[in-house]
Tab-separated table of C-alpha atoms and ligand atoms in Angstrom:
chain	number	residue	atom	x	y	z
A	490	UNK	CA	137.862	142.319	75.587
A	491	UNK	CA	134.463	140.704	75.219
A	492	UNK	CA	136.142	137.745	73.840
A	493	UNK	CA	138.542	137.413	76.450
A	494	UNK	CA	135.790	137.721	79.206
A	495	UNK	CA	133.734	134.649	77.181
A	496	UNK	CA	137.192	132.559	77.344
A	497	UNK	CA	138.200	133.139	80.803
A	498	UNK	CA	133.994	132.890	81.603
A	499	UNK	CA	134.493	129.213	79.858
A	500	UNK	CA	137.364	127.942	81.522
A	501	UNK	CA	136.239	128.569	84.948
A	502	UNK	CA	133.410	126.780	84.369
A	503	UNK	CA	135.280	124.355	82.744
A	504	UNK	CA	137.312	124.413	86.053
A	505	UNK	CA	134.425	124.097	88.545
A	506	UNK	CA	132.695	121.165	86.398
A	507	UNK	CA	135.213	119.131	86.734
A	508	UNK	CA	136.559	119.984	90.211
A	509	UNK	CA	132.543	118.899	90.708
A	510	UNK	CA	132.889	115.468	88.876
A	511	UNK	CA	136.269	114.879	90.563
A	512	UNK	CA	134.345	115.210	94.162
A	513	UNK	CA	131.461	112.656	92.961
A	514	UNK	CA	133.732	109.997	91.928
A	515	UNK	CA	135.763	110.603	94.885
A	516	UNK	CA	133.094	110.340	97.388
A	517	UNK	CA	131.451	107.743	95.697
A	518	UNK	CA	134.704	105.043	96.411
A	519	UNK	CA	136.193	106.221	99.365
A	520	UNK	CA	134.724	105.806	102.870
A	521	UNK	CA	134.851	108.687	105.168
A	522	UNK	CA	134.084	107.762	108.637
A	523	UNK	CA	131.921	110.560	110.966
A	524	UNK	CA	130.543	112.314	107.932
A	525	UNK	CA	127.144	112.347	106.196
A	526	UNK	CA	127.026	109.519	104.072
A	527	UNK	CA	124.202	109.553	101.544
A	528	UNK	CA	122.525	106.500	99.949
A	529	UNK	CA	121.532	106.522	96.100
A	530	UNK	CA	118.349	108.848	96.568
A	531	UNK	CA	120.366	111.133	98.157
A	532	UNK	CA	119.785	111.072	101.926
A	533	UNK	CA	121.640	110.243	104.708
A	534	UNK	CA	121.738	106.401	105.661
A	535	UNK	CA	119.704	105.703	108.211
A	536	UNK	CA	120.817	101.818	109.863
A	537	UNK	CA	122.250	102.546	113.032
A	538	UNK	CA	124.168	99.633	115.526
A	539	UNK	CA	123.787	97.557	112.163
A	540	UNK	CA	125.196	94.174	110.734
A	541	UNK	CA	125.739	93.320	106.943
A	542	UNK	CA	124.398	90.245	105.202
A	543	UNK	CA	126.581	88.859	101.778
A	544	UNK	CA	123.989	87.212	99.465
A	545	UNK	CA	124.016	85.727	96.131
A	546	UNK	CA	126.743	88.780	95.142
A	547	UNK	CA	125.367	91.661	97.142
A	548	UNK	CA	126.065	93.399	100.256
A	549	UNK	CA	122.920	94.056	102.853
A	550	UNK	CA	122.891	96.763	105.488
A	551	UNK	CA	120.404	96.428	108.176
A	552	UNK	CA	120.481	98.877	110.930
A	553	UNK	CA	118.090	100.719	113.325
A	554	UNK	CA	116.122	103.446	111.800
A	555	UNK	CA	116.202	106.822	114.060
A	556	UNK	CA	114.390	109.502	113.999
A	557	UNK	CA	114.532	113.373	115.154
A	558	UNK	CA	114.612	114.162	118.578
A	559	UNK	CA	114.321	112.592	122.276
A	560	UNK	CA	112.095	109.586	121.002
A	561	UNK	CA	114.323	109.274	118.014
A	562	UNK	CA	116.327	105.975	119.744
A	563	UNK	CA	112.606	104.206	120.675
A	564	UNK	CA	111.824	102.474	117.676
A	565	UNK	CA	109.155	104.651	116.004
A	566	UNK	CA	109.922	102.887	112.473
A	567	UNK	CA	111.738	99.492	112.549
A	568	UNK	CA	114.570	98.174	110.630
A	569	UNK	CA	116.001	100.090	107.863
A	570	UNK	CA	117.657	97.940	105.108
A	571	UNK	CA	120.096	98.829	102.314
A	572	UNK	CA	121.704	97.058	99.390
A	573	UNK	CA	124.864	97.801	97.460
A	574	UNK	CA	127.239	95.505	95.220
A	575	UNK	CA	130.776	98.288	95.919
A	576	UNK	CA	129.888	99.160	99.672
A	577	UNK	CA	130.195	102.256	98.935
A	578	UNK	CA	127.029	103.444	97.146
A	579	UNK	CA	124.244	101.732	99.263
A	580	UNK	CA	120.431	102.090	97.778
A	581	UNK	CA	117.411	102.282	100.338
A	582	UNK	CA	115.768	98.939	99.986
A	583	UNK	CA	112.864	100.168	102.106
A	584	UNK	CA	111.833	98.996	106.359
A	585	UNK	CA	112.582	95.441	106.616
A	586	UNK	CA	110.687	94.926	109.549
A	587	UNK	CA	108.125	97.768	110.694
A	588	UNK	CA	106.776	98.046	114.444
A	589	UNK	CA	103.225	97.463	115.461
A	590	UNK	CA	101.141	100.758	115.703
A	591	UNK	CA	100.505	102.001	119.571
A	592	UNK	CA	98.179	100.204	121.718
A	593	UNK	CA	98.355	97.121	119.455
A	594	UNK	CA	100.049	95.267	122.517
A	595	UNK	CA	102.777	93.605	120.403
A	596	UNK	CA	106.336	93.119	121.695
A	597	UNK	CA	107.206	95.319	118.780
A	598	UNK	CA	105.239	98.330	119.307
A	599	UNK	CA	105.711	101.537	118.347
A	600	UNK	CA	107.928	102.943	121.191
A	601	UNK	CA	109.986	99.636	122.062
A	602	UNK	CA	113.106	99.732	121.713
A	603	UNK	CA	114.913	97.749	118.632
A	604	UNK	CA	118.441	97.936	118.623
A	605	UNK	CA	121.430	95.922	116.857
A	606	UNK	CA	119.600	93.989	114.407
A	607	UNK	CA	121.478	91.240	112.322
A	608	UNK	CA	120.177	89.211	109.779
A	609	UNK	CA	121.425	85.836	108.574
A	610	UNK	CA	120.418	83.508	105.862
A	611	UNK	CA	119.267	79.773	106.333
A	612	UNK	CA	120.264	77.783	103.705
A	613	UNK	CA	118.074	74.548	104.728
A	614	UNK	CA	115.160	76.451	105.595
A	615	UNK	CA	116.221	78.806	102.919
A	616	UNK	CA	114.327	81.730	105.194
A	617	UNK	CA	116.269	85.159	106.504
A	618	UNK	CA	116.174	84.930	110.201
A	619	UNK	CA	116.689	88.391	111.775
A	620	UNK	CA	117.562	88.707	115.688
A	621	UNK	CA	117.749	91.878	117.420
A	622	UNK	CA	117.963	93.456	121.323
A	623	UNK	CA	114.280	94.110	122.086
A	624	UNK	CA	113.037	95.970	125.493
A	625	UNK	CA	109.200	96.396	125.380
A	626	UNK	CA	107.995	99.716	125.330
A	627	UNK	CA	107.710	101.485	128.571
A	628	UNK	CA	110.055	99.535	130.775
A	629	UNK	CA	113.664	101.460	129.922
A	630	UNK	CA	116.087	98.165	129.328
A	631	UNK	CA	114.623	95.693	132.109
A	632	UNK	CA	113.106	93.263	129.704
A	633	UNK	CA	116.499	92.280	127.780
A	634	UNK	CA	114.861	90.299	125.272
A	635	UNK	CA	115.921	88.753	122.210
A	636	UNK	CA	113.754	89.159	119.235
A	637	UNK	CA	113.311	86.742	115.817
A	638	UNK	CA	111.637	87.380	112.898
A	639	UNK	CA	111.966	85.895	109.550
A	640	UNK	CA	111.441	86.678	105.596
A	641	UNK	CA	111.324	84.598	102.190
A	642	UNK	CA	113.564	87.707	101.173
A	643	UNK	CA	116.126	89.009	101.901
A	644	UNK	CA	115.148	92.770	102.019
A	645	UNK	CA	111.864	91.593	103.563
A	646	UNK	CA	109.282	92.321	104.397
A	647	UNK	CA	110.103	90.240	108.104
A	648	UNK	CA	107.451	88.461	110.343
A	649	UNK	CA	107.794	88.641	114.305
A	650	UNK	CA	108.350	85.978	115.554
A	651	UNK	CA	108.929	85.524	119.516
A	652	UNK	CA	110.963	87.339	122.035
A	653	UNK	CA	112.911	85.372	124.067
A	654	UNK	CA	114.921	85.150	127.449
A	655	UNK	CA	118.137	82.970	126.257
A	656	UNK	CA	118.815	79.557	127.373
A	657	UNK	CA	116.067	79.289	130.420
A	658	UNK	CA	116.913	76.021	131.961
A	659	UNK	CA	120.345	75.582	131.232
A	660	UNK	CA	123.164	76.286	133.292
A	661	UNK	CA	126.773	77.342	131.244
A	662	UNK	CA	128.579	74.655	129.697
A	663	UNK	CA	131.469	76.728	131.754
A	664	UNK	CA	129.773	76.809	135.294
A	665	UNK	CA	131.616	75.653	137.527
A	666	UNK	CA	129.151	73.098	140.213
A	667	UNK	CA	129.827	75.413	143.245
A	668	UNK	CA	127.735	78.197	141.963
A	669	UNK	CA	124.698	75.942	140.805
A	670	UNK	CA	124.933	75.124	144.249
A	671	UNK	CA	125.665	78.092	146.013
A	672	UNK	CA	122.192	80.592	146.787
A	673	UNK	CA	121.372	83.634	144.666
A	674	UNK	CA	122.295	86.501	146.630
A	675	UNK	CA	120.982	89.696	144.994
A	676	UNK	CA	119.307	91.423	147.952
A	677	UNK	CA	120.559	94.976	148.154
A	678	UNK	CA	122.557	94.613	145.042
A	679	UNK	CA	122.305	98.293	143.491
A	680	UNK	CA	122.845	97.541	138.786
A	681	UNK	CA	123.604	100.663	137.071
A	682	UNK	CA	123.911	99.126	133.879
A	683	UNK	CA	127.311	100.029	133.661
A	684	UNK	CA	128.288	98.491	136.876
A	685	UNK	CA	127.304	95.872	140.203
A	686	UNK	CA	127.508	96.554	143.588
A	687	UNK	CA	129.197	92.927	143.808
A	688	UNK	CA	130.884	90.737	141.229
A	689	UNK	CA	128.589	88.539	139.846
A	690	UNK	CA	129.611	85.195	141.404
A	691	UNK	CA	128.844	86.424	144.456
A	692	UNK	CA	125.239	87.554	143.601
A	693	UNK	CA	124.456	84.197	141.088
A	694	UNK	CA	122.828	86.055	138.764
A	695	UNK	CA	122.772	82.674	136.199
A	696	UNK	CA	120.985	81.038	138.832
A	697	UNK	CA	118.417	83.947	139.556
A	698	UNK	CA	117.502	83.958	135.953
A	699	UNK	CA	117.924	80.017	135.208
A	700	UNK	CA	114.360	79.694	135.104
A	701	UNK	CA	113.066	82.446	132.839
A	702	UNK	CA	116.107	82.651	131.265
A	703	UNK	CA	119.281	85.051	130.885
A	704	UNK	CA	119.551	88.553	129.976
A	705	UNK	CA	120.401	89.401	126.461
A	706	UNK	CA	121.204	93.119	125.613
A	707	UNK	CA	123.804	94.021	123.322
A	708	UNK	CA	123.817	91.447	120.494
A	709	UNK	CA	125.530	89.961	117.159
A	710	UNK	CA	125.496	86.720	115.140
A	711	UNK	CA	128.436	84.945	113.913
A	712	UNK	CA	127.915	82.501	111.172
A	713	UNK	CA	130.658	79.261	111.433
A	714	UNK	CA	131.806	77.924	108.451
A	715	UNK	CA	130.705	75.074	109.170
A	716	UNK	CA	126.901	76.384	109.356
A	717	UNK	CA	126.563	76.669	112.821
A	718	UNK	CA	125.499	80.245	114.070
A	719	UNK	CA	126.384	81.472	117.498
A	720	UNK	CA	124.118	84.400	119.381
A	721	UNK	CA	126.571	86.945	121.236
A	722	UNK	CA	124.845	89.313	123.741
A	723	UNK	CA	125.194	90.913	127.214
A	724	UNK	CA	124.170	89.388	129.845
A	725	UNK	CA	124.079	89.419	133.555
A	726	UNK	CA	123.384	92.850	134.000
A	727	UNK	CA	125.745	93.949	130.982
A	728	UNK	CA	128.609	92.418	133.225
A	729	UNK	CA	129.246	89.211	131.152
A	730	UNK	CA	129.131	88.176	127.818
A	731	UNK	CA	127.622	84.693	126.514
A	732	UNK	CA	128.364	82.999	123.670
A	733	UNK	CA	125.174	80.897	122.121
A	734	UNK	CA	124.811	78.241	119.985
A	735	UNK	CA	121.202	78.716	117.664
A	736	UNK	CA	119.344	75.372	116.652
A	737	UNK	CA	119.407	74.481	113.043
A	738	UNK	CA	116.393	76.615	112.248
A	739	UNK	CA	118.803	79.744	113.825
A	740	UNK	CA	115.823	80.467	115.310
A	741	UNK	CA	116.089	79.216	118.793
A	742	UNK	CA	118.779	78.859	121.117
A	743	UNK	CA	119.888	75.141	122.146
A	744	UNK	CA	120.979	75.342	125.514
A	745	UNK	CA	124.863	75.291	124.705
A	746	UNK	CA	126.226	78.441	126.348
A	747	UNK	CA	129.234	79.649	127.692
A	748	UNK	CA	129.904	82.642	129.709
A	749	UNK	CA	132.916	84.908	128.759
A	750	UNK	CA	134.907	87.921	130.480
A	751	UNK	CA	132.675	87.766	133.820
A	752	UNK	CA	132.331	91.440	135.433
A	753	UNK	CA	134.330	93.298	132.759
A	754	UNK	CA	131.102	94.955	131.843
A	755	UNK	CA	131.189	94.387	127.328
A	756	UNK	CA	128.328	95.827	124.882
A	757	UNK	CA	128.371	95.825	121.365
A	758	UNK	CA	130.374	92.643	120.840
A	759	UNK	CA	131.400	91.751	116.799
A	760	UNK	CA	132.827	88.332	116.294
A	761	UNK	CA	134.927	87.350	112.936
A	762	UNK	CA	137.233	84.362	112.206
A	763	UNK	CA	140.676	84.743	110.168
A	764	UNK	CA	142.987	81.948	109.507
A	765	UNK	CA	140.925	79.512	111.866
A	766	UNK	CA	140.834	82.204	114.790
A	767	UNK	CA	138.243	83.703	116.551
A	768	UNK	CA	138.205	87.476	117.459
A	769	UNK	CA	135.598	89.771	118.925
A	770	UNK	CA	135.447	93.152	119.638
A	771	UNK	CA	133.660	95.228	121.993
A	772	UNK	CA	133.276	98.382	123.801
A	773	UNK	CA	133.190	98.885	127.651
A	774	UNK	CA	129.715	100.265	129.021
A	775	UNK	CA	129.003	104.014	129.090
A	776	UNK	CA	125.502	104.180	127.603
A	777	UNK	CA	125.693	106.616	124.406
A	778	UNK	CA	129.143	107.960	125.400
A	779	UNK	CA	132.342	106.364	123.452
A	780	UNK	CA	135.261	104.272	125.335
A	781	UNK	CA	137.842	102.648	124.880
A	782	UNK	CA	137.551	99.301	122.742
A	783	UNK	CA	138.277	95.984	124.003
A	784	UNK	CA	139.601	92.891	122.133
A	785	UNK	CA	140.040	89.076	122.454
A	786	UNK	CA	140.915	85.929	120.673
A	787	UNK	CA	140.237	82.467	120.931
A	788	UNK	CA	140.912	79.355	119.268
A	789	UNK	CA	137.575	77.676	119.456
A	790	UNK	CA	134.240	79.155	119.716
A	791	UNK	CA	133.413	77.774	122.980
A	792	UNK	CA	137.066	79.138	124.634
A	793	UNK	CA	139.481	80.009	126.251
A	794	UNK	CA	138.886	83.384	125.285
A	795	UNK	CA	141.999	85.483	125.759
A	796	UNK	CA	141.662	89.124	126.450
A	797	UNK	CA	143.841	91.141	124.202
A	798	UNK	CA	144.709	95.531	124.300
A	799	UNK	CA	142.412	98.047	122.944
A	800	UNK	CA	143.395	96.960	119.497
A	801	UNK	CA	142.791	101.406	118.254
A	802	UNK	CA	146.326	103.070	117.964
A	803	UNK	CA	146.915	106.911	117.430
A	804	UNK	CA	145.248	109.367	118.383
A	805	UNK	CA	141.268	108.840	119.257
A	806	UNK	CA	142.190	105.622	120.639
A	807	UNK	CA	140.871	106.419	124.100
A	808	UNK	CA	137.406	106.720	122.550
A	809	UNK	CA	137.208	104.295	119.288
A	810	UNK	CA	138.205	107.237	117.428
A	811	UNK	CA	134.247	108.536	118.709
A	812	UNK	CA	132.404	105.283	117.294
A	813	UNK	CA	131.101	101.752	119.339
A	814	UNK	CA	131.416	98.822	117.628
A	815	UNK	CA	128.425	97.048	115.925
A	816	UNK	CA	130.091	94.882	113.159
A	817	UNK	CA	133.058	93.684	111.295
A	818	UNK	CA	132.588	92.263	107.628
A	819	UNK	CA	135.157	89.977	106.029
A	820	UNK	CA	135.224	91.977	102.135
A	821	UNK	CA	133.559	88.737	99.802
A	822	UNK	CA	136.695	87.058	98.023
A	823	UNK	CA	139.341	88.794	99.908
A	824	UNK	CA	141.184	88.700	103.325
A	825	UNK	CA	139.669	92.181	104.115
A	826	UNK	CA	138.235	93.130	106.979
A	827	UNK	CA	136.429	96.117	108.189
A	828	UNK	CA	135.551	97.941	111.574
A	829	UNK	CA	132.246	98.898	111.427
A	830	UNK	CA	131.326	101.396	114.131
A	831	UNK	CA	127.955	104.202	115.359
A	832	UNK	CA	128.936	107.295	115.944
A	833	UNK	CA	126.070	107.836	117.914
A	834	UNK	CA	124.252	110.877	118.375
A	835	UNK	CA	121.732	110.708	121.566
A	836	UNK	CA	120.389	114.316	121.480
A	837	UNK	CA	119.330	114.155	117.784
A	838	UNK	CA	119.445	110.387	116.740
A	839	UNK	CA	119.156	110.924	113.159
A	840	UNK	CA	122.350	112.982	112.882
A	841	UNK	CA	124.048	109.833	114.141
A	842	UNK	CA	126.925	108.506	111.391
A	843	UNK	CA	129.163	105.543	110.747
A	844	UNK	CA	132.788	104.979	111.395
A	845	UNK	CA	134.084	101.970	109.142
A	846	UNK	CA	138.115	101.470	109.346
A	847	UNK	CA	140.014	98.906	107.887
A	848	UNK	CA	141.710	96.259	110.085
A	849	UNK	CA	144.863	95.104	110.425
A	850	UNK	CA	146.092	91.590	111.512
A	851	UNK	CA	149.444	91.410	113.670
A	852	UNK	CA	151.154	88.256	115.273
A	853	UNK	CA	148.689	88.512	118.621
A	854	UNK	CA	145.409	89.979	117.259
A	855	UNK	CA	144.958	93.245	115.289
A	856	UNK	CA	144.525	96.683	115.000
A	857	UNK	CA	143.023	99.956	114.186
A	858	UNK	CA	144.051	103.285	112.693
A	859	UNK	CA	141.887	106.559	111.982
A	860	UNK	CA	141.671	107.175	108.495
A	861	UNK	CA	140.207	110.406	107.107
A	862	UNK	CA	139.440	108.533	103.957
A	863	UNK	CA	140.211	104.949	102.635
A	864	UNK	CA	139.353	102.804	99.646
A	865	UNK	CA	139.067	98.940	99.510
A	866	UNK	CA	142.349	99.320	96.912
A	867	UNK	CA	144.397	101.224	99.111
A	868	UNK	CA	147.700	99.106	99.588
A	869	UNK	CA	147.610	97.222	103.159
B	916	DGJ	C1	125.026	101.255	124.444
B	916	DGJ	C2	124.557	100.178	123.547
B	916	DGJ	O1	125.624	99.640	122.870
B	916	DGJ	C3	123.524	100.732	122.583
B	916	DGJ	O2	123.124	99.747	121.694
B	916	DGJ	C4	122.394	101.254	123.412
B	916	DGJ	O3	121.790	100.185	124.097
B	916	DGJ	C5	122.899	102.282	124.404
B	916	DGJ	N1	123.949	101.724	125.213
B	916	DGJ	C6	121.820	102.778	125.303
B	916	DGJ	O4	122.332	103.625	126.282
């Protein structure tokens, strides 16, 4: 009897070890979008309304680091950064770029707000240049800055730079000559963030901020292959997007702009090129709430952009299956392409988690499909 209780003793913990071994290996290569997903140490990632960087081999995460509680979407930390070779085991390379203590009067002080950071590499300069959406502490979002800062590595630690209005002194290279002539025309105008008491041609909202230059809220980079990089961010009042050509250094803006989608109110633009075409997607504007994605494609950087469907099918369409949009990364070596989306979490920032979905390329754009787990080698 004794023997028999030793065997059957044996095999269940046979059983359970390597049910347990069976779970690691599966968690460790699959992605699971809306969960807890730990990094090597153990903890949950913290690199929210981030971008990835591909260098020399390895993949690098940088996102905004959250904390607990109502201040936990002011930056209180900085820029969390994270490195992994599979993307799905990601070590904690440390804060890339810290804020400034309190009362120390920089642009990045404790209590600003840092959001959407994205870091790209400079191969003349041979420096990291990070940009993110800055709003200096104190003011809500009525700065809608742009801030640089750069590193001699890649996991940093990054220097501040500047902020900066985009573009001041330039007009769109898409404006047409009636509006530059036409008066601003913002009195009574009533911004919600989300919406304009008038559309914007009427109000001239490129001309009211021509001189210290435009807006810049939501934001992404998009590298060109042919080295140019491009600054994408929300302007006007959230109601129109611009597309930005950076100078050489990618660390200023050049004055080549053009203004896309006028009054249909985009954040968290993504831009990625297949097969010589340009696509972005977005999200409409409901602060921390989820909506409905948007989509368009283009054949050249500078336009026509061409609106396109909510490219999410099935059900959780309606919302982004709960995620906004902050990046898509082309898989090194491959045709792969992935959605990379916050899940965010305004009561308790911290908690907030990832949504990352494969994406799939039809005749007209492409498409998304929840998937309650996925791997890179899953057939297409
Ligand atoms: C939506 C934006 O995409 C986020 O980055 C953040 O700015 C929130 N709005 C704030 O409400």
């Amino acid at each position: 009897m004794n023997q028999l209780r030793k065997v059957l003793i044996g095999v269940i913990l046979l059983l359970a070890i390597s049910a347990c071994a069976q779970k690691k290996v599966e968690s460790g290569y699959v992605f699971i979008s809306g969960e807890e997903w730990r990094d090597t140490d153990g903890v949950h990632i913290n690199a929210h309304g981030g971008g990835i960087l591909h260098h020399e081999g390895i993949y690098y995460w940088f996102g905004e680091h959250k904390i607990e509680g109502q201040d936990g979407n002011r930056a209180q930390v900085g820029v969390h950064c994270y490195s992994s070779q599979d993307l799905y085991n990601w070590k904690d390379e440390g804060i890339a770029l810290s804020v400034m203590p309190e009362g120390s009067d920089s642009d990045i002080e404790k209590g600003s707000i840092i959001e959407r950071p994205k870091v790209i590499y400079n191969e003349k300069t041979k420096k990291f240049v990070m940009w993110f959406h800055l709003e200096l502490k104190g003011v809500k979002y009525s700065s809608a800055l742009s801030g640089i800062a750069t590193s001699d590595r890649v996991t940093g630690p990054y220097t501040y730079l500047k902020s900066v209005r985009p573009n001041a002194g330039h007009w769109p290279l898409n404006y047409p000559d009636s509006l530059k002539i036409k008066p601003v025309n913002v009195e009574g105008a009533v911004f919600t963030g989300g919406s304009i008491s008038s559309p914007t041609h009427e109000l001239n909202l490129i001309k009211r901020d021509l001189d210290k230059g435009q807006m810049a809220r939501d934001m992404t980079l998009f590298r060109d292959d042919d080295g140019k990089v491009y600054h994408i961010y929300s302007s006007e009042e959230n109601s129109t997007l611009h597309i930005a050509l950076l100078d050489e250094e990618y660390t200023n803006h050049t004055g080549e702009y053009i203004r896309i989608f006028a009054d249909r109110f985009m954040e968290a633009p993504a831009m990625f090129k297949k097969d010589g075409k340009y696509y972005l997607i977005m999200s409409g504007c409901t602060g921390w709430a989820p909506n409905a994605a948007r989509s368009a494609v283009a054949d050249s950087i500078f336009g026509e952009w061409k609106e396109l469907p909510n490219p999410c099918i099935g059900e959780g369409a309606d919302t982004t299956f709960e995620s906004q949009s902050t990046f898509v990364l082309q898989v090194a070596g491959t045709d792969k392409y992935i959605y990379l989306g916050d899940r965010w979490r305004p009561e308790n920032p911290i908690e907030g988690t990832y949504v990352w979905l494969p994406i799939h390329f039809t005749d007209n754009g492409f498409t998304i499909e929840w998937k309650d787990r996925w791997s890179l080698d899953d057939p297409n």
